Structure formats: structure tokens, C-alpha cells
Amino acid sequence: MTQRQHADVLVLGGGPAGYSCALRASQLGLSVLMIESDQLGGTCLHRGCIPTKALLHAAEVADITRDANTFGIRARFDGVDMAGVHAYKESLVSRLHKGLEELVARRKVVVVRGAGHYLGEHAVDVEGMVYTGDAVVLATGSAPRQIPGIPIAGRIVTSDQALQLQYVPASVIVLGGGVIGVEFASLWASLGSTVTIVESLPRLLAAEDSWSSEALERALRRRGLTIRTGVTVTEAVQDADSVAVTLDSGAVLSAQVLLIAAGREPRSAGLAAAGLAIDRGYVCVDERLATTHAGVYAIGDLVAGPALAHRGFAHGLFVAEEIAKRQPVLVAEHLIPRVTYSAPEVASVGLTEVAAREQYRDVSTSVYNLAGNGKSQILRTCGGVKVIRRGPKEGGGPVVGIHCVGDRMGELIGEAQLIVGWEALPGDVRPFLHAHPTQNEALGESMLALAGAPLYQHS
């Protein structure tokens, strides 16, 4: 091996966590080397957040076109041109990728192309060349989790292959009712597929509040999706035309495509051999994201917790400032906003009702139904906003959780994060106006209810 280059900060991985760390470290005057085996932007830009949301928007256009006559617009839905859909998706990815490459170059971050392997001793090997840093930041991300005994091939796909399908499957079985499974199930249903979701846990989106899960399941069933919870798959066999899936009940389901959406797992191979402490595949870190090797940090999906791009961004910025001795503050995990971009969307921040009741002696809730919101009715969406506060409904403590279900609810979660993060009382929010007609009014109405002055009926 040949010693090649040294930097103040050596970042292994060019996804959201890695490149945000590299950009911020460069801003702070540190020299930065970033190693990436594929394309800058990582899973989020090329196989995750951006391409999936592009497909979901195309699916929304399909739904709107089908229902155009409802709005008095004469239009006809003639089908889906998947080549055109992919061209739209790839144009977005390409434009954002080009912008990121230019930004990294302007910030004078040196990018090394190739597969990097952490060796310990602040060193990373890239195809026989060794790079070192005063600080090393591990940001190798995650990959789709596979299920033992069900090989990925042909008609059995993960989200990576699903993003590239050149046709709309006539029928799909989605194995997994988490965020990835629900989003793909939603978009395929909008594009015309017959969709069945199979989830081993008792409900979809098990990490969300049970109220959100129930509201989502009702909405998806109304859209024609079949949902089977509390069951597991024991076998999947494919032939040239279909995939047969056997459940633990003995029932057999058949579809044109089987999507394995069992979540994601960290790309941590080789890190234990290099001497780092690993737990269930995740790199062990302290509250400052430092590993068991001095001066070595792990960020993003390598660290146990929600696999979210914006969490990775926050980790990257935090560690860059930590290395530069800026004494940054890392947001608590429960204050990270979460959005599932299905139709309807599910968005939340803070504690679920179950978690709040475990943590506090007294908890109260308020649910505002979107049937009372003018903009929601214009958009023809259903759902609601649930707010959880400490103490009694009137005169209690701060808001500790906000949960939203409905189209475009992700756009409300920024205000919701501020309310929960700043431990606002409902009465603190009550004087602030929410423009009419907006879906933001639903959040305002929920605060009015908990402040003891509901304008409309609340549960």
C-alpha cells in the first residue's frame, strides 16, 4: 500500500451525512478528503428520497388526471408511459447531482473515487492507496435489508430494482408495511397496480402513533389496497410470469412482482475487524457521535436510529462543528420530523401517545378531523391532526407530540417541530394566525382545542 494524501478531515461516504459534513468542515477552514465508491448524493439522491418522491408525484398526477372530471376539467387518463416517467425522474436526479458536484468543487473538497475500507489508525484504503485524516468520519450509509431464504432476482425486487422497473406491474405484493413499503404500495396503486401489503407486525408504520396507522390503513383500503397485518411469509417462489408467496397461515398469494421492503441495514462490513465496537450491525457511538476509536466518528445510517436523510444531514453538520471545536448541539432523536409520502401522507414529530404516557403521569390529546378544514376539502383529502400534551387538556404542560395524516401533511411538520422542540404551550401558539384557507389551520385548531378555546368540535 502507498501513502497518498492526508487531510484535517477524512470522510468515508458521499451521501447526505458525508457530504454535509465535508461541506461544513470546509466552511470552517478545514482541509477535507471525501471518499465515495459511487456517485455523490448516495442512496438519498440516486436510489431513495428524490427518485421515490418523483415517482410518487407522477402517481399523484395520474390520480388527479383520473378524477379531473370531478373538478370540471375535461381530461382523459390514457395510461402510464414508464419511459417518460423515468425520464422525468432522472432529469431531477441529474440536475440535483450536477449541482452537488459543483458545490463540492467550489468548497474545495477533494473527492476520491473508489471503494474505501477503514483500516483503523485514522487510515482508509482505496484500491491500494492509503488516505489519512486527523479526524475520520464514517458515513457509509445503508442498504436494503434482505430476508434469509428469499433471494433478490427476477420478479423479486428491493426498492433499488423497483425504482428501475420499466413497466407498471399488474399486481404487486409488498412485503413490509414500513415507510418504504407503504410509499411503493401507494404509488403502484395510483399507477394502476393491484396491491397487497403483508406486514408481520400488528399494524402499518409501527413506529408511528397508532392513531396515524389506523387512519392510514382506512385510507389505503378505501383506495382498494389489500392489507394483511400480523402475518409472515414463509416462502416465495417465482416463475416466468409470477411470484407465489406462502404465508404462515398456509395461504398462498400470487402477484407479478414481489417487493421486499423489510427496511434498511447499515453498511458496516469490515468495521468490526478494524477494531470498532459494533452492535447489531450499527457502529457504537457516544452522545457526541464519537466511536470507540479516538478522533473517529460515525454518522447517518451507520448509527442506530431512524434511517432518514435529514438526520444524516444533522449528524454531518454536528460532527464537522465538533471537530472544529464549535460546541454544537445535536437535536434529540424524538424531535426529528418523520414523513411517509404516501397518499395520504403521514407526518409526525415528538412522542407517540403510548411513549408520552410511559414518560409522563398525565397526558391529554386532541384530534382535529380534516373534514372541518376548507383547504383539505378542496384537495379532497381525509385524515386529521392529533396533538399530545403533558397534563390535562386545559391548563396542562407543553406539547410533546404532533401527528398528522392527510395529503401534503409533510408541509406542516416544520411548524410542528418548532412547537414540540421549543416545548410550547398550546396557549403560546393560540395567538398566532394561520392563513385561510390552508391546511395549517388544522394545526392551529388543535392548539385552540388544547388551550381550552376550540372553535370546532374536537375529540
Short mmCIF file of C-alpha atoms in Angstrom, two decimals:
data_model
loop_
_atom_site.label_atom_id
_atom_site.label_comp_id
_atom_site.label_asym_id
_atom_site.label_seq_id
_atom_site.Cartn_x
_atom_site.Cartn_y
_atom_site.Cartn_z
CA MET A 1 0.00 0.00 0.00
CA THR A 2 1.15 3.54 -0.77
CA GLN A 3 0.62 6.62 1.43
CA ARG A 4 -1.08 9.16 -0.77
CA GLN A 5 -2.74 12.07 0.95
CA HIS A 6 -3.62 13.49 4.37
CA ALA A 7 -6.34 15.96 5.41
CA ASP A 8 -7.72 17.54 8.54
CA VAL A 9 -10.95 15.61 7.98
CA LEU A 10 -11.28 12.33 6.08
CA VAL A 11 -14.89 11.43 5.22
CA LEU A 12 -15.75 7.92 4.06
CA GLY A 13 -19.01 8.16 2.12
CA GLY A 14 -20.56 10.87 -0.07
CA GLY A 15 -24.23 10.58 0.84
CA PRO A 16 -26.21 13.22 2.77
CA ALA A 17 -24.36 12.61 6.04
CA GLY A 18 -20.93 12.50 4.42
CA TYR A 19 -21.22 15.43 2.03
CA SER A 20 -22.90 17.70 4.59
CA CYS A 21 -20.01 17.00 6.97
CA ALA A 22 -17.47 17.66 4.21
CA LEU A 23 -19.09 20.92 3.13
CA ARG A 24 -19.42 22.27 6.67
CA ALA A 25 -15.87 21.26 7.62
CA SER A 26 -14.59 23.08 4.54
CA GLN A 27 -16.63 26.17 5.50
CA LEU A 28 -14.90 26.09 8.88
CA GLY A 29 -11.47 26.21 7.26
CA LEU A 30 -10.52 22.55 7.50
CA SER A 31 -8.98 20.57 4.64
CA VAL A 32 -11.29 17.74 3.59
CA LEU A 33 -10.92 14.47 1.70
CA MET A 34 -14.13 12.63 0.84
CA ILE A 35 -14.12 9.06 -0.48
CA GLU A 36 -17.09 7.79 -2.49
CA SER A 37 -17.40 4.50 -4.37
CA ASP A 38 -20.40 5.55 -6.45
CA GLN A 39 -21.97 8.96 -7.07
CA LEU A 40 -22.11 11.90 -4.71
CA GLY A 41 -25.52 12.13 -3.11
CA GLY A 42 -25.68 8.48 -2.09
CA THR A 43 -28.87 6.49 -1.72
CA CYS A 44 -30.97 9.56 -0.97
CA LEU A 45 -30.31 11.27 -4.28
CA HIS A 46 -29.96 8.25 -6.58
CA ARG A 47 -31.99 5.36 -5.09
CA GLY A 48 -34.08 6.83 -2.28
CA CYS A 49 -35.61 10.16 -1.30
CA ILE A 50 -35.51 12.04 -4.60
CA PRO A 51 -36.38 9.33 -7.16
CA THR A 52 -39.11 7.79 -4.99
CA LYS A 53 -40.75 11.17 -4.39
CA ALA A 54 -40.55 11.89 -8.12
CA LEU A 55 -42.43 8.64 -8.78
CA LEU A 56 -44.92 9.49 -6.06
CA HIS A 57 -45.58 12.86 -7.67
CA ALA A 58 -46.10 11.18 -11.05
CA ALA A 59 -48.54 8.84 -9.31
CA GLU A 60 -50.37 11.84 -7.85
CA VAL A 61 -50.68 13.32 -11.35
CA ALA A 62 -52.20 10.02 -12.50
CA ASP A 63 -54.80 10.16 -9.71
CA ILE A 64 -55.64 13.80 -10.46
CA THR A 65 -56.00 13.05 -14.17
CA ARG A 66 -58.39 10.16 -13.49
CA ASP A 67 -60.52 12.43 -11.29
CA ALA A 68 -60.29 15.55 -13.47
CA ASN A 69 -63.98 15.49 -14.34
CA THR A 70 -64.77 15.83 -10.64
CA PHE A 71 -63.27 19.32 -10.81
CA GLY A 72 -65.00 20.21 -14.05
CA ILE A 73 -61.85 19.66 -16.13
CA ARG A 74 -62.14 17.56 -19.26
CA ALA A 75 -59.23 15.16 -19.33
CA ARG A 76 -58.72 11.51 -20.10
CA PHE A 77 -56.31 9.09 -18.45
CA ASP A 78 -54.78 7.02 -21.24
CA GLY A 79 -52.25 5.08 -19.19
CA VAL A 80 -48.71 5.37 -17.93
CA ASP A 81 -45.64 5.86 -20.11
CA MET A 82 -42.97 4.48 -17.79
CA ALA A 83 -40.18 5.59 -20.10
CA GLY A 84 -41.49 9.13 -19.77
CA VAL A 85 -41.89 8.78 -16.00
CA HIS A 86 -38.30 7.58 -15.68
CA ALA A 87 -37.08 10.43 -17.91
CA TYR A 88 -38.80 12.93 -15.60
CA LYS A 89 -37.31 11.21 -12.53
CA GLU A 90 -33.79 11.03 -13.96
CA SER A 91 -33.86 14.66 -15.08
CA LEU A 92 -34.46 15.70 -11.47
CA VAL A 93 -31.74 13.43 -10.13
CA SER A 94 -29.27 14.56 -12.79
CA ARG A 95 -29.89 18.25 -12.14
CA LEU A 96 -29.50 17.88 -8.38
CA HIS A 97 -26.42 15.68 -8.78
CA LYS A 98 -24.76 18.21 -11.05
CA GLY A 99 -25.47 20.98 -8.55
CA LEU A 100 -23.99 18.93 -5.71
CA GLU A 101 -20.84 18.12 -7.69
CA GLU A 102 -20.37 21.82 -8.45
CA LEU A 103 -20.92 22.82 -4.82
CA VAL A 104 -18.41 20.27 -3.55
CA ALA A 105 -15.85 21.52 -6.08
CA ARG A 106 -16.43 25.18 -5.13
CA ARG A 107 -15.86 24.34 -1.48
CA LYS A 108 -12.51 22.75 -2.43
CA VAL A 109 -13.42 19.33 -1.03
CA VAL A 110 -11.12 16.74 -2.59
CA VAL A 111 -13.18 13.77 -3.78
CA VAL A 112 -11.51 10.36 -4.12
CA ARG A 113 -13.44 7.91 -6.32
CA GLY A 114 -13.29 4.30 -5.25
CA ALA A 115 -14.34 1.80 -2.58
CA GLY A 116 -12.84 2.79 0.76
CA HIS A 117 -12.09 0.43 3.65
CA TYR A 118 -11.40 1.74 7.14
CA LEU A 119 -8.17 0.22 8.44
CA GLY A 120 -8.02 1.75 11.90
CA GLU A 121 -5.32 4.20 12.96
CA HIS A 122 -7.14 7.03 11.13
CA ALA A 123 -6.47 5.40 7.78
CA VAL A 124 -8.68 4.36 4.85
CA ASP A 125 -7.55 2.14 1.99
CA VAL A 126 -8.85 2.88 -1.50
CA GLU A 127 -7.71 0.28 -4.00
CA GLY A 128 -4.22 0.06 -2.53
CA MET A 129 -3.79 3.74 -1.73
CA VAL A 130 -3.98 4.85 1.90
CA TYR A 131 -5.60 8.13 2.92
CA THR A 132 -5.42 9.53 6.44
CA GLY A 133 -7.02 12.30 8.45
CA ASP A 134 -6.60 13.97 11.80
CA ALA A 135 -10.28 13.12 12.18
CA VAL A 136 -12.10 10.34 10.34
CA VAL A 137 -15.84 10.40 9.72
CA LEU A 138 -17.54 7.15 8.73
CA ALA A 139 -20.66 7.76 6.61
CA THR A 140 -21.11 4.63 4.52
CA GLY A 141 -24.91 4.63 4.83
CA SER A 142 -27.24 1.67 4.50
CA ALA A 143 -28.62 -0.85 2.02
CA PRO A 144 -31.99 -2.61 1.62
CA ARG A 145 -32.40 -5.31 4.23
CA GLN A 146 -32.85 -8.76 2.72
CA ILE A 147 -34.82 -11.68 4.10
CA PRO A 148 -32.99 -15.01 4.51
CA GLY A 149 -34.26 -17.61 2.09
CA ILE A 150 -35.75 -15.11 -0.36
CA PRO A 151 -33.09 -14.23 -2.96
CA ILE A 152 -33.38 -10.96 -4.84
CA ALA A 153 -33.70 -11.80 -8.53
CA GLY A 154 -36.14 -11.58 -11.40
CA ARG A 155 -39.60 -10.72 -10.10
CA ILE A 156 -38.43 -10.45 -6.50
CA VAL A 157 -37.01 -6.96 -6.03
CA THR A 158 -35.89 -4.45 -3.42
CA SER A 159 -36.54 -0.72 -3.66
CA ASP A 160 -33.34 -0.38 -5.74
CA GLN A 161 -34.73 -2.55 -8.55
CA ALA A 162 -38.30 -1.28 -8.11
CA LEU A 163 -37.14 2.23 -8.97
CA GLN A 164 -35.97 0.98 -12.36
CA LEU A 165 -38.93 -1.19 -13.41
CA GLN A 166 -39.81 -0.37 -17.00
CA TYR A 167 -43.46 -1.34 -16.62
CA VAL A 168 -46.34 -0.94 -14.18
CA PRO A 169 -46.92 -4.36 -12.60
CA ALA A 170 -50.47 -5.64 -12.95
CA SER A 171 -50.24 -6.91 -9.38
CA VAL A 172 -47.74 -6.45 -6.56
CA ILE A 173 -47.16 -7.98 -3.14
CA VAL A 174 -45.29 -5.61 -0.84
CA LEU A 175 -43.53 -7.46 1.95
CA GLY A 176 -43.17 -4.89 4.70
CA GLY A 177 -45.51 -2.18 5.95
CA GLY A 178 -42.91 0.39 6.97
CA VAL A 179 -42.19 3.67 5.22
CA ILE A 180 -40.62 2.16 2.09
CA GLY A 181 -43.30 -0.48 1.66
CA VAL A 182 -46.18 1.95 2.15
CA GLU A 183 -44.74 4.50 -0.27
CA PHE A 184 -44.22 1.97 -3.07
CA ALA A 185 -47.62 0.40 -2.40
CA SER A 186 -49.24 3.81 -2.66
CA LEU A 187 -47.53 4.84 -5.89
CA TRP A 188 -48.14 1.49 -7.61
CA ALA A 189 -51.83 1.62 -6.67
CA SER A 190 -52.04 5.11 -8.20
CA LEU A 191 -50.36 3.89 -11.38
CA GLY A 192 -52.90 1.07 -11.72
CA SER A 193 -51.46 -1.98 -9.93
CA THR A 194 -53.46 -4.29 -7.68
CA VAL A 195 -51.52 -4.10 -4.41
CA THR A 196 -51.35 -6.28 -1.30
CA ILE A 197 -49.25 -5.26 1.71
CA VAL A 198 -48.06 -8.06 4.00
CA GLU A 199 -46.73 -6.94 7.40
CA SER A 200 -45.65 -9.19 10.26
CA LEU A 201 -46.39 -6.58 12.93
CA PRO A 202 -49.95 -5.80 14.04
CA ARG A 203 -50.17 -2.54 12.03
CA LEU A 204 -48.56 -0.48 9.30
CA LEU A 205 -45.95 2.14 10.22
CA ALA A 206 -45.44 0.55 13.62
CA ALA A 207 -43.09 3.35 14.74
CA GLU A 208 -45.86 5.92 14.34
CA ASP A 209 -48.73 6.68 16.71
CA SER A 210 -51.43 4.00 16.49
CA TRP A 211 -53.98 6.70 15.55
CA SER A 212 -51.89 7.54 12.46
CA SER A 213 -51.57 3.87 11.49
CA GLU A 214 -55.32 3.31 11.79
CA ALA A 215 -56.13 6.43 9.76
CA LEU A 216 -53.65 5.43 7.06
CA GLU A 217 -54.96 1.86 6.83
CA ARG A 218 -58.54 3.08 6.45
CA ALA A 219 -57.49 5.45 3.66
CA LEU A 220 -55.47 2.81 1.81
CA ARG A 221 -58.30 0.29 1.99
CA ARG A 222 -60.67 2.89 0.56
CA ARG A 223 -58.21 3.21 -2.33
CA GLY A 224 -58.51 -0.53 -2.97
CA LEU A 225 -55.30 -1.84 -1.41
CA THR A 226 -55.38 -5.14 0.49
CA ILE A 227 -53.61 -5.02 3.85
CA ARG A 228 -52.67 -8.16 5.79
CA THR A 229 -51.03 -7.47 9.15
CA GLY A 230 -49.82 -9.90 11.80
CA VAL A 231 -48.72 -12.47 9.23
CA THR A 232 -45.31 -13.58 7.98
CA VAL A 233 -44.03 -15.01 4.73
CA THR A 234 -42.53 -18.48 4.88
CA GLU A 235 -41.66 -18.95 1.21
CA ALA A 236 -41.54 -17.08 -2.09
CA VAL A 237 -41.26 -18.97 -5.39
CA GLN A 238 -41.23 -17.34 -8.82
CA ASP A 239 -41.63 -18.50 -12.37
CA ALA A 240 -41.55 -16.69 -15.69
CA ASP A 241 -44.88 -14.94 -15.06
CA SER A 242 -45.46 -14.51 -11.34
CA VAL A 243 -44.33 -14.89 -7.73
CA ALA A 244 -46.17 -17.18 -5.30
CA VAL A 245 -45.90 -16.16 -1.64
CA THR A 246 -46.80 -18.58 1.16
CA LEU A 247 -47.92 -17.11 4.48
CA ASP A 248 -47.56 -18.69 7.92
CA SER A 249 -51.32 -19.35 7.84
CA GLY A 250 -50.82 -21.58 4.81
CA ALA A 251 -52.49 -19.10 2.46
CA VAL A 252 -50.77 -18.53 -0.89
CA LEU A 253 -50.76 -15.14 -2.60
CA SER A 254 -49.67 -14.56 -6.18
CA ALA A 255 -48.56 -11.42 -7.98
CA GLN A 256 -46.48 -10.27 -10.91
CA VAL A 257 -43.87 -8.67 -8.63
CA LEU A 258 -42.81 -9.13 -5.00
CA LEU A 259 -41.19 -6.12 -3.34
CA ILE A 260 -39.00 -6.87 -0.32
CA ALA A 261 -39.41 -3.76 1.84
CA ALA A 262 -38.06 -5.02 5.15
CA GLY A 263 -36.23 -1.79 5.98
CA ARG A 264 -32.57 -0.95 5.66
CA GLU A 265 -29.38 -2.17 7.31
CA PRO A 266 -26.09 -0.34 7.89
CA ARG A 267 -23.15 -0.80 5.53
CA SER A 268 -20.69 -1.65 8.29
CA ALA A 269 -18.86 -4.67 6.87
CA GLY A 270 -15.22 -4.72 7.94
CA LEU A 271 -15.54 -2.11 10.67
CA ALA A 272 -15.54 -4.65 13.50
CA ALA A 273 -12.38 -6.21 12.06
CA ALA A 274 -10.81 -2.75 12.15
CA GLY A 275 -11.45 -2.65 15.88
CA LEU A 276 -14.62 -0.58 16.15
CA ALA A 277 -17.39 -1.61 18.54
CA ILE A 278 -20.45 -2.79 16.59
CA ASP A 279 -23.93 -3.65 17.88
CA ARG A 280 -26.44 -5.39 15.56
CA GLY A 281 -24.51 -4.01 12.61
CA TYR A 282 -24.56 -0.41 13.85
CA VAL A 283 -21.42 1.43 14.92
CA CYS A 284 -21.45 2.20 18.64
CA VAL A 285 -21.14 5.92 19.36
CA ASP A 286 -21.46 8.21 22.37
CA GLU A 287 -23.66 11.29 22.65
CA ARG A 288 -21.13 13.22 20.51
CA LEU A 289 -21.21 10.57 17.74
CA ALA A 290 -17.66 9.51 18.62
CA THR A 291 -16.76 5.84 18.13
CA THR A 292 -14.55 3.71 20.34
CA HIS A 293 -11.54 4.95 18.33
CA ALA A 294 -10.39 8.40 19.42
CA GLY A 295 -10.94 11.01 16.70
CA VAL A 296 -13.18 8.69 14.63
CA TYR A 297 -16.90 9.42 14.25
CA ALA A 298 -19.84 7.57 12.74
CA ILE A 299 -22.88 9.38 11.32
CA GLY A 300 -26.14 8.82 9.45
CA ASP A 301 -27.50 5.34 8.84
CA LEU A 302 -24.41 3.74 10.42
CA VAL A 303 -25.78 4.88 13.79
CA ALA A 304 -28.82 3.11 15.26
CA GLY A 305 -31.96 5.17 14.84
CA PRO A 306 -34.28 6.31 12.05
CA ALA A 307 -32.66 5.99 8.60
CA LEU A 308 -33.56 9.49 7.43
CA ALA A 309 -31.58 11.75 5.13
CA HIS A 310 -32.25 14.85 7.24
CA ARG A 311 -30.96 13.01 10.31
CA GLY A 312 -27.80 12.29 8.31
CA PHE A 313 -27.53 15.98 7.35
CA ALA A 314 -27.79 16.96 11.01
CA HIS A 315 -25.17 14.38 12.03
CA GLY A 316 -22.78 15.62 9.36
CA LEU A 317 -23.07 19.26 10.36
CA PHE A 318 -22.76 18.36 14.04
CA VAL A 319 -19.58 16.32 13.63
CA ALA A 320 -17.92 18.93 11.39
CA GLU A 321 -18.53 21.54 14.08
CA GLU A 322 -17.46 19.11 16.80
CA ILE A 323 -14.15 18.52 15.03
CA ALA A 324 -13.73 22.30 14.70
CA LYS A 325 -14.46 22.65 18.45
CA ARG A 326 -17.58 24.78 17.93
CA GLN A 327 -19.55 23.02 20.72
CA PRO A 328 -22.59 22.15 18.58
CA VAL A 329 -25.89 20.80 19.89
CA LEU A 330 -27.40 17.63 18.45
CA VAL A 331 -31.19 17.53 18.27
CA ALA A 332 -32.84 14.76 20.28
CA GLU A 333 -33.95 11.77 18.20
CA HIS A 334 -37.64 12.19 19.07
CA LEU A 335 -37.53 15.75 17.70
CA ILE A 336 -36.54 14.57 14.21
CA PRO A 337 -39.56 15.05 11.90
CA ARG A 338 -40.81 11.93 10.12
CA VAL A 339 -42.82 11.84 6.90
CA THR A 340 -44.22 8.94 4.88
CA TYR A 341 -45.02 10.31 1.42
CA SER A 342 -47.94 8.04 0.61
CA ALA A 343 -51.45 9.13 -0.35
CA PRO A 344 -52.40 10.20 2.25
CA GLU A 345 -49.15 11.31 3.85
CA VAL A 346 -48.25 10.55 7.46
CA ALA A 347 -46.12 13.14 9.27
CA SER A 348 -45.08 13.33 12.90
CA VAL A 349 -42.67 14.77 15.41
CA GLY A 350 -42.21 14.11 19.10
CA LEU A 351 -43.67 11.32 21.20
CA THR A 352 -46.45 8.92 20.35
CA GLU A 353 -49.30 8.74 22.85
CA VAL A 354 -48.00 5.42 24.20
CA ALA A 355 -44.49 6.84 24.69
CA ALA A 356 -45.86 10.01 26.27
CA ARG A 357 -47.95 8.03 28.76
CA GLU A 358 -44.91 5.93 29.65
CA GLN A 359 -42.83 9.06 30.28
CA TYR A 360 -45.35 11.33 31.99
CA ARG A 361 -48.01 10.64 34.61
CA ASP A 362 -50.73 12.67 32.94
CA VAL A 363 -51.25 13.17 29.19
CA SER A 364 -54.09 14.65 27.15
CA THR A 365 -54.80 14.62 23.41
CA SER A 366 -56.84 16.45 20.83
CA VAL A 367 -57.74 15.26 17.33
CA TYR A 368 -58.91 17.64 14.62
CA ASN A 369 -60.60 15.97 11.64
CA LEU A 370 -59.68 17.38 8.23
CA ALA A 371 -63.36 17.21 7.30
CA GLY A 372 -63.58 20.60 9.03
CA ASN A 373 -60.69 22.14 7.07
CA GLY A 374 -61.59 24.06 3.93
CA LYS A 375 -58.31 23.52 2.07
CA SER A 376 -58.37 19.79 2.82
CA GLN A 377 -61.84 19.59 1.32
CA ILE A 378 -60.65 21.48 -1.75
CA LEU A 379 -57.85 18.91 -2.08
CA ARG A 380 -60.33 16.10 -1.35
CA THR A 381 -58.16 14.56 1.31
CA CYS A 382 -59.10 12.92 4.60
CA GLY A 383 -57.29 12.43 7.88
CA GLY A 384 -56.57 14.73 10.77
CA VAL A 385 -54.11 16.24 13.22
CA LYS A 386 -53.50 14.73 16.65
CA VAL A 387 -51.73 16.76 19.33
CA ILE A 388 -50.40 15.33 22.59
CA ARG A 389 -49.61 17.49 25.62
CA ARG A 390 -48.40 16.83 29.13
CA GLY A 391 -51.03 17.21 31.81
CA PRO A 392 -54.74 17.91 31.45
CA LYS A 393 -56.29 19.20 28.24
CA GLU A 394 -56.79 22.65 29.73
CA GLY A 395 -54.07 24.19 31.87
CA GLY A 396 -51.59 21.37 31.25
CA GLY A 397 -47.97 21.39 30.15
CA PRO A 398 -46.24 21.71 26.78
CA VAL A 399 -46.99 19.88 23.55
CA VAL A 400 -44.87 16.70 23.35
CA GLY A 401 -46.10 15.14 20.10
CA ILE A 402 -47.88 16.07 16.88
CA HIS A 403 -49.18 13.50 14.39
CA CYS A 404 -50.74 14.33 11.02
CA VAL A 405 -52.45 12.22 8.34
CA GLY A 406 -53.61 13.64 5.02
CA ASP A 407 -52.34 14.78 1.65
CA ARG A 408 -49.46 17.29 1.95
CA MET A 409 -49.24 16.91 5.71
CA GLY A 410 -45.46 16.84 5.41
CA GLU A 411 -45.64 20.59 4.78
CA LEU A 412 -46.99 21.12 8.31
CA ILE A 413 -44.22 19.31 10.10
CA GLY A 414 -41.81 22.26 10.18
CA GLU A 415 -44.12 24.30 12.40
CA ALA A 416 -44.94 21.17 14.38
CA GLN A 417 -41.23 20.60 15.07
CA LEU A 418 -40.84 24.14 16.40
CA ILE A 419 -43.84 23.71 18.71
CA VAL A 420 -42.57 20.43 20.16
CA GLY A 421 -38.88 21.37 20.12
CA TRP A 422 -39.45 24.64 21.95
CA GLU A 423 -41.83 22.96 24.42
CA ALA A 424 -44.57 25.42 23.55
CA LEU A 425 -47.84 25.50 25.44
CA PRO A 426 -50.96 25.40 23.26
CA GLY A 427 -51.74 28.85 24.63
CA ASP A 428 -48.38 30.09 23.32
CA VAL A 429 -49.38 29.12 19.78
CA ARG A 430 -53.02 30.21 20.03
CA PRO A 431 -52.44 33.95 19.27
CA PHE A 432 -50.57 33.23 16.03
CA LEU A 433 -52.65 33.34 12.86
CA HIS A 434 -52.82 30.52 10.33
CA ALA A 435 -53.69 31.76 6.85
CA HIS A 436 -57.10 30.81 5.50
CA PRO A 437 -57.68 28.57 3.67
CA THR A 438 -54.66 26.40 4.44
CA GLN A 439 -54.16 23.02 5.99
CA ASN A 440 -52.02 24.81 8.60
CA GLU A 441 -55.32 25.85 10.13
CA ALA A 442 -55.82 22.25 11.25
CA LEU A 443 -52.73 22.58 13.45
CA GLY A 444 -53.95 25.93 14.74
CA GLU A 445 -57.38 24.48 15.54
CA SER A 446 -55.77 21.66 17.51
CA MET A 447 -53.87 24.21 19.59
CA LEU A 448 -57.09 26.16 20.21
CA ALA A 449 -58.73 22.99 21.50
CA LEU A 450 -55.90 22.21 23.92
CA ALA A 451 -55.83 25.84 25.03
CA GLY A 452 -59.46 25.48 26.07
CA ALA A 453 -61.00 27.52 23.24
CA PRO A 454 -61.96 25.13 20.43
CA LEU A 455 -63.73 26.82 17.53
CA TYR A 456 -64.89 23.49 16.06
CA GLN A 457 -65.62 20.08 17.51
CA HIS A 458 -62.60 18.07 18.68
CA SER A 459 -62.24 14.63 20.18
#
